[in-house]
Tab-separated table of C-alpha atoms and ligand atoms in Angstrom:
chain	number	residue	atom	x	y	z
A	1	MET	CA	3.514	-8.250	-30.511
A	2	ASN	CA	4.791	-11.789	-31.225
A	3	ASP	CA	1.406	-13.440	-31.832
A	4	THR	CA	-1.255	-12.271	-34.187
A	5	GLU	CA	-4.413	-11.322	-32.311
A	6	GLU	CA	-6.365	-14.109	-34.045
A	7	GLU	CA	-4.113	-16.689	-32.329
A	8	MET	CA	-5.128	-15.458	-28.891
A	9	ALA	CA	-8.031	-16.538	-26.721
A	10	PRO	CA	-11.051	-14.201	-27.066
A	11	ALA	CA	-10.661	-13.160	-23.410
A	12	VAL	CA	-7.086	-12.046	-24.081
A	13	ARG	CA	-8.115	-10.132	-27.205
A	14	SER	CA	-10.685	-8.367	-25.085
A	15	ILE	CA	-8.083	-7.638	-22.358
A	16	LEU	CA	-5.732	-6.125	-24.955
A	17	ALA	CA	-8.457	-4.029	-26.580
A	18	ALA	CA	-9.395	-2.604	-23.176
A	19	ALA	CA	-5.732	-1.998	-22.293
A	20	ARG	CA	-5.135	-0.049	-25.492
A	21	GLY	CA	-7.982	2.280	-24.622
A	22	ARG	CA	-6.822	3.076	-21.081
A	23	SER	CA	-5.034	6.342	-20.457
A	24	GLY	CA	-2.058	6.844	-18.185
A	25	GLY	CA	-1.179	9.345	-15.502
A	26	ASP	CA	-0.797	13.080	-16.054
A	27	THR	CA	2.538	13.386	-14.299
A	28	ARG	CA	5.689	11.331	-14.725
A	29	LEU	CA	6.156	9.259	-11.553
A	30	SER	CA	9.292	8.939	-9.468
A	31	VAL	CA	9.104	5.842	-7.258
A	32	ASP	CA	11.187	4.986	-4.210
A	33	ALA	CA	10.930	1.209	-4.644
A	34	ARG	CA	11.273	-1.462	-1.957
A	35	SER	CA	13.883	-3.946	-3.236
A	36	PHE	CA	12.378	-7.211	-4.423
A	37	PRO	CA	15.690	-9.144	-4.682
A	38	GLU	CA	16.498	-8.118	-1.083
A	39	ALA	CA	13.060	-9.268	0.100
A	40	VAL	CA	13.598	-12.625	-1.649
A	41	ALA	CA	17.028	-13.022	-0.002
A	42	ALA	CA	15.573	-12.163	3.424
A	43	ALA	CA	12.816	-14.766	3.023
A	44	GLU	CA	15.343	-17.436	2.029
A	45	ALA	CA	17.527	-16.555	5.027
A	46	GLU	CA	14.507	-17.038	7.313
A	47	GLY	CA	13.542	-20.372	5.738
A	48	ARG	CA	10.431	-19.011	4.023
A	49	VAL	CA	9.732	-19.948	0.413
A	50	PRO	CA	9.569	-16.548	-1.333
A	51	VAL	CA	5.936	-16.194	-2.344
A	52	VAL	CA	4.433	-13.260	-4.232
A	53	ALA	CA	0.786	-13.497	-3.204
A	54	GLU	CA	-1.664	-11.993	-5.660
A	55	VAL	CA	-4.713	-9.921	-4.781
A	56	LYS	CA	-6.829	-11.178	-7.683
A	57	PRO	CA	-10.550	-10.501	-7.191
A	58	THR	CA	-11.527	-12.371	-10.376
A	59	SER	CA	-10.169	-13.330	-13.805
A	60	PRO	CA	-11.348	-14.748	-17.118
A	61	THR	CA	-10.559	-18.258	-15.828
A	62	THR	CA	-12.070	-17.877	-12.333
A	63	ASP	CA	-15.680	-18.465	-11.305
A	64	GLY	CA	-17.174	-15.670	-9.222
A	65	ARG	CA	-15.475	-12.763	-7.580
A	66	VAL	CA	-13.911	-12.160	-4.142
A	67	GLU	CA	-15.452	-8.975	-2.748
A	68	SER	CA	-13.207	-8.618	0.330
A	69	ASP	CA	-11.310	-5.375	0.841
A	70	PRO	CA	-7.920	-5.715	-0.930
A	71	VAL	CA	-6.201	-4.213	2.126
A	72	ASP	CA	-7.627	-6.933	4.394
A	73	LEU	CA	-6.511	-9.599	1.913
A	74	ALA	CA	-3.054	-8.035	1.652
A	75	ARG	CA	-2.616	-7.965	5.436
A	76	GLU	CA	-3.624	-11.640	5.630
A	77	MET	CA	-1.089	-12.518	2.944
A	78	VAL	CA	1.702	-10.683	4.745
A	79	SER	CA	0.840	-12.289	8.062
A	80	GLY	CA	0.957	-15.650	6.247
A	81	GLY	CA	4.577	-14.871	5.330
A	82	ALA	CA	4.316	-13.480	1.785
A	83	THR	CA	7.581	-11.926	0.590
A	84	ALA	CA	5.817	-9.536	-1.775
A	85	LEU	CA	2.334	-8.869	-3.098
A	86	SER	CA	0.921	-8.592	-6.587
A	87	VAL	CA	-2.139	-6.374	-6.980
A	88	LEU	CA	-4.281	-6.373	-10.106
A	89	THR	CA	-5.024	-2.891	-11.374
A	90	GLU	CA	-6.890	-4.097	-14.484
A	91	PRO	CA	-10.573	-3.210	-13.867
A	92	GLU	CA	-12.657	-4.839	-16.613
A	93	HIS	CA	-11.477	-8.475	-16.524
A	94	PHE	CA	-9.758	-8.843	-13.116
A	95	GLY	CA	-11.732	-6.541	-10.807
A	96	GLY	CA	-8.627	-4.541	-9.931
A	97	SER	CA	-8.011	-0.815	-9.585
A	98	PRO	CA	-5.137	1.656	-9.147
A	99	ASP	CA	-6.781	2.723	-5.892
A	100	ALA	CA	-6.607	-0.842	-4.527
A	101	LEU	CA	-2.873	-0.902	-5.262
A	102	ARG	CA	-2.340	2.532	-3.691
A	103	ARG	CA	-4.137	1.503	-0.493
A	104	VAL	CA	-2.404	-1.876	-0.269
A	105	ARG	CA	1.044	-0.325	-0.714
A	106	GLU	CA	0.317	2.141	2.072
A	107	ALA	CA	-0.847	-0.647	4.387
A	108	VAL	CA	2.060	-3.106	4.042
A	109	ASP	CA	5.842	-2.838	4.032
A	110	VAL	CA	6.683	-5.593	1.519
A	111	PRO	CA	7.323	-4.857	-2.185
A	112	VAL	CA	4.144	-4.584	-4.260
A	113	LEU	CA	3.858	-5.499	-7.936
A	114	ARG	CA	1.455	-3.687	-10.236
A	115	LYS	CA	-0.221	-6.460	-12.231
A	116	ASP	CA	-1.730	-5.065	-15.409
A	117	PHE	CA	-1.394	-5.078	-19.163
A	118	VAL	CA	0.768	-2.000	-19.627
A	119	LEU	CA	1.264	-1.238	-23.308
A	120	HIS	CA	2.338	2.421	-23.432
A	121	GLU	CA	4.839	4.493	-21.492
A	122	ALA	CA	2.209	6.914	-20.141
A	123	GLN	CA	0.381	3.971	-18.548
A	124	LEU	CA	3.378	3.538	-16.236
A	125	ASP	CA	2.430	6.862	-14.647
A	126	LEU	CA	-0.988	5.707	-13.427
A	127	VAL	CA	0.035	4.556	-9.948
A	128	GLU	CA	3.178	3.972	-7.887
A	129	ALA	CA	4.364	0.416	-7.185
A	130	ASP	CA	7.665	-1.266	-6.368
A	131	LEU	CA	7.546	-3.581	-9.361
A	132	VAL	CA	5.661	-3.247	-12.604
A	133	LEU	CA	4.745	-6.122	-14.908
A	134	LEU	CA	5.890	-5.902	-18.532
A	135	ILE	CA	4.703	-8.794	-20.716
A	136	ALA	CA	7.219	-9.634	-23.466
A	137	ARG	CA	4.564	-11.246	-25.649
A	138	PHE	CA	2.480	-8.073	-25.770
A	139	LEU	CA	5.261	-5.494	-25.920
A	140	GLY	CA	7.315	-7.130	-28.693
A	141	GLU	CA	9.872	-4.667	-30.046
A	142	ASP	CA	8.870	-2.046	-27.448
A	143	LEU	CA	10.053	-4.223	-24.565
A	144	SER	CA	13.482	-2.661	-24.210
A	145	THR	CA	12.102	0.895	-24.323
A	146	MET	CA	9.490	0.021	-21.694
A	147	VAL	CA	12.096	-1.612	-19.408
A	148	ASP	CA	14.156	1.593	-19.599
A	149	ALA	CA	11.074	3.792	-19.093
A	150	ALA	CA	10.036	1.783	-16.014
A	151	ARG	CA	13.530	1.989	-14.509
A	152	ALA	CA	13.754	5.711	-15.245
A	153	ARG	CA	10.711	6.148	-12.961
A	154	GLY	CA	12.227	4.000	-10.198
A	155	PHE	CA	10.135	0.858	-10.815
A	156	GLN	CA	11.733	-2.595	-10.802
A	157	PRO	CA	10.450	-4.111	-14.058
A	158	LEU	CA	9.279	-7.727	-13.852
A	159	VAL	CA	9.438	-8.998	-17.413
A	160	GLU	CA	7.075	-11.885	-18.092
A	161	VAL	CA	8.009	-14.540	-20.664
A	162	HIS	CA	6.488	-17.801	-21.836
A	163	SER	CA	9.218	-19.290	-24.039
A	164	ARG	CA	12.985	-19.474	-24.370
A	165	ALA	CA	12.849	-16.991	-27.267
A	166	GLU	CA	10.997	-14.483	-25.076
A	167	LEU	CA	13.528	-15.098	-22.300
A	168	ARG	CA	16.296	-14.097	-24.739
A	169	ASP	CA	14.316	-10.954	-25.617
A	170	ALA	CA	13.944	-10.144	-21.916
A	171	LEU	CA	17.680	-10.575	-21.307
A	172	ASP	CA	18.513	-8.468	-24.385
A	173	ALA	CA	16.237	-5.773	-22.940
A	174	GLY	CA	18.286	-5.820	-19.728
A	175	ALA	CA	15.695	-7.489	-17.490
A	176	GLU	CA	16.998	-8.519	-14.061
A	177	ILE	CA	13.699	-9.834	-12.661
A	178	ILE	CA	11.962	-12.301	-14.960
A	179	GLY	CA	8.761	-14.296	-14.536
A	180	VAL	CA	8.052	-17.405	-16.575
A	181	ASN	CA	4.275	-17.610	-16.935
A	182	ASN	CA	3.006	-21.188	-16.986
A	183	ARG	CA	-0.286	-19.845	-18.370
A	184	ASP	CA	-0.204	-19.638	-22.151
A	185	LEU	CA	-1.895	-16.316	-22.830
A	186	ALA	CA	-2.825	-17.429	-26.340
A	187	ARG	CA	-4.866	-20.423	-25.170
A	188	LEU	CA	-5.191	-19.755	-21.412
A	189	GLU	CA	-3.932	-23.272	-20.680
A	190	VAL	CA	-1.636	-23.837	-17.706
A	191	ASP	CA	1.349	-26.187	-17.953
A	192	LEU	CA	3.995	-26.214	-15.211
A	193	SER	CA	6.521	-27.793	-17.562
A	194	THR	CA	6.750	-24.370	-19.258
A	195	PHE	CA	8.836	-23.097	-16.347
A	196	GLU	CA	10.934	-26.278	-16.353
A	197	ARG	CA	11.664	-25.810	-20.062
A	198	VAL	CA	12.581	-22.123	-19.887
A	199	ALA	CA	14.327	-21.804	-16.490
A	200	PRO	CA	17.596	-23.591	-17.414
A	201	ASP	CA	18.362	-20.796	-19.916
A	202	ALA	CA	18.140	-18.052	-17.269
A	203	PRO	CA	21.452	-16.768	-15.912
A	204	ASP	CA	22.028	-17.196	-12.151
A	205	ASP	CA	22.063	-13.471	-11.459
A	206	VAL	CA	18.455	-13.049	-12.654
A	207	THR	CA	15.729	-13.187	-9.989
A	208	LEU	CA	13.463	-15.815	-11.532
A	209	LEU	CA	9.768	-16.251	-10.740
A	210	ALA	CA	7.474	-19.135	-11.596
A	211	GLU	CA	4.074	-17.585	-12.355
A	212	SER	CA	0.606	-19.170	-12.503
A	213	GLY	CA	-0.796	-22.604	-11.966
A	214	VAL	CA	0.807	-23.439	-8.621
A	215	THR	CA	-2.004	-24.963	-6.572
A	216	THR	CA	-0.334	-27.307	-4.044
A	217	PRO	CA	2.831	-27.420	-1.909
A	218	ASP	CA	4.046	-30.282	-4.137
A	219	GLU	CA	3.769	-28.011	-7.183
A	220	ALA	CA	5.560	-25.251	-5.277
A	221	ARG	CA	8.423	-27.635	-4.550
A	222	ARG	CA	8.437	-28.722	-8.182
A	223	MET	CA	8.899	-25.115	-9.355
A	224	ARG	CA	11.619	-24.518	-6.757
A	225	ARG	CA	13.480	-27.667	-7.837
A	226	ALA	CA	13.353	-26.327	-11.393
A	227	GLY	CA	15.076	-23.119	-10.261
A	228	ALA	CA	12.380	-20.671	-9.163
A	229	ASP	CA	13.704	-18.015	-6.788
A	230	ALA	CA	10.104	-17.007	-6.039
A	231	LEU	CA	6.565	-18.155	-6.825
A	232	LEU	CA	3.743	-15.883	-7.972
A	233	ILE	CA	0.489	-17.427	-6.759
A	234	GLY	CA	-2.996	-15.991	-7.193
A	235	SER	CA	-6.042	-18.261	-7.431
A	236	ALA	CA	-4.861	-20.908	-4.945
A	237	ILE	CA	-4.272	-18.232	-2.304
A	238	MET	CA	-7.489	-16.285	-2.995
A	239	ASP	CA	-9.648	-19.412	-2.678
A	240	GLY	CA	-10.638	-19.691	1.002
A	241	ASP	CA	-8.523	-18.747	4.023
A	242	VAL	CA	-5.993	-16.388	2.476
A	243	ARG	CA	-3.604	-16.351	5.435
A	244	ALA	CA	-3.532	-20.159	5.819
A	245	ASN	CA	-3.210	-20.639	2.061
A	246	THR	CA	-0.249	-18.263	1.894
A	247	GLU	CA	1.399	-19.951	4.854
A	248	ARG	CA	0.986	-23.383	3.255
A	249	PHE	CA	3.128	-22.294	0.280
A	250	VAL	CA	5.583	-20.268	2.367
A	251	ARG	CA	6.226	-23.345	4.541
A	252	SER	CA	6.242	-25.834	1.682
A	253	GLU	CA	9.939	-26.641	2.053
A	254	ARG	CA	9.723	-27.409	5.753
A	255	THR	CA	9.261	-30.985	6.893
A	256	ARG	CA	6.234	-32.891	5.693
A	257	THR	CA	5.037	-33.146	9.332
A	258	ASP	CA	5.008	-29.331	9.559
A	259	GLU	CA	3.161	-29.140	6.274
A	260	THR	CA	0.548	-31.697	7.336
A	261	ASN	CA	-0.040	-29.764	10.566
A	262	THR	CA	-0.471	-26.527	8.605
A	263	GLU	CA	-2.847	-28.175	6.153
A	264	THR	CA	-5.015	-29.664	8.886
A	265	THR	CA	-5.439	-26.256	10.578
A	266	GLN	CA	-7.303	-24.867	7.571
B	1	LIG	O1	-5.577	-15.698	-14.577
B	1	LIG	C1	-6.215	-15.593	-15.641
B	1	LIG	O2	-7.325	-16.106	-15.832
B	1	LIG	C2	-5.636	-14.808	-16.787
B	1	LIG	C3	-6.353	-14.740	-17.974
B	1	LIG	C4	-5.856	-13.997	-19.034
B	1	LIG	C5	-4.654	-13.332	-18.918
B	1	LIG	C6	-3.932	-13.404	-17.727
B	1	LIG	C7	-4.409	-14.135	-16.665
B	1	LIG	N1	-3.725	-14.203	-15.486
B	1	LIG	C8	-2.630	-13.366	-15.181
B	1	LIG	C9	-1.658	-13.946	-14.278
B	1	LIG	O3	-0.486	-13.775	-14.576
B	1	LIG	C10	-2.054	-14.644	-13.012
B	1	LIG	O4	-2.998	-13.866	-12.360
B	1	LIG	C11	-0.925	-14.908	-12.034
B	1	LIG	O5	0.191	-15.434	-12.628
B	1	LIG	C12	-1.419	-15.868	-10.942
B	1	LIG	O6	-1.851	-17.058	-11.551
B	1	LIG	P1	-2.649	-18.162	-10.719
B	1	LIG	O7	-1.839	-18.518	-9.513
B	1	LIG	O8	-2.790	-19.331	-11.647
B	1	LIG	O9	-3.951	-17.550	-10.351
C-alpha cells in the first residue's frame, strides 16, 4: 500500500479493515467477459458518450440510501444509453452485494464492472463480472500479480489510479483499462483536475476512464476534452430519475439545444 493507514480518511480505514476480513469464493472462476473496449467503440460510433453508470445504493459521502432493486436501476441505466454498468458489491459501506451484481449481469447485455475493494486473489472468485476493479493505491506491490490473476480468470481488470506515479505502476503491471479517480481516497475530496493532470501520461492504446465527481454535462465534456474514453458516474445518476440522468450524460456531446430539451424533460 502506498499510503500509511493513518494518512487515510477514517471511512477508508474502515472500508479497508472490512475488506481484509472478507473471504473469497470456494472455486476459481472462469469468466466469459463482454468486451469493454468494444462497447466503448460501439457507443462512440453511435454518437453516445461512453458512460459507465454505477449502481451505488449509498457511500460514506452520500446522505441516505437508495432502496430500489438494483436490477430495475440497471435496466433504467441501459435504457438511458449506458455503455456499461458498475455494481457495488461492498456491503458494509456501499450497500452492495455479490447477489446484486449476479442479478444485474443476468438482466442486461452490457459489460458489468465489479466495484469493490479486492485485496486478495481469492476475493476475485466471489462473483463473476466482465470487469473487476483493482485499486493501485491499495494493492501496492501486489498490483501486477492481481492483474495477472484477474486476467487468468477471464476478467478485464480496470486498474484505478490517482496520480502519475500510480499510472506508471498500472502500465508496468500491464493494465490496458485504467481509471483515474478524481476522488482522493486519503481525504475523500473530489477534484476534476486530477484527471486532467494524469491523463496526458496515458498511452493512446489504453482505454481511459474518468472516475468520480462528474455531476453535470459540462463536467462530462471537460473530462472528455481532457482525454477520457469513458466516464464512470455514480452519485449524479443515482440521484433522482436514473434513466433521464444517464441520458443527460450520454447525450452531453450533442448540441446544446438537444441537451436543454433533455434537461427540461426531467
Ligand atoms: O463514493 C464514495 O463516497 C467513496 C468513499 C470512499 C471510497 C470510495 C468511494 N467511492 C468509490 C468510487 O469510485 C465511486 O463510487 C465512483 O467513482 C463514482 O463516483 P461518483 O460519481 O462521484 O459517485
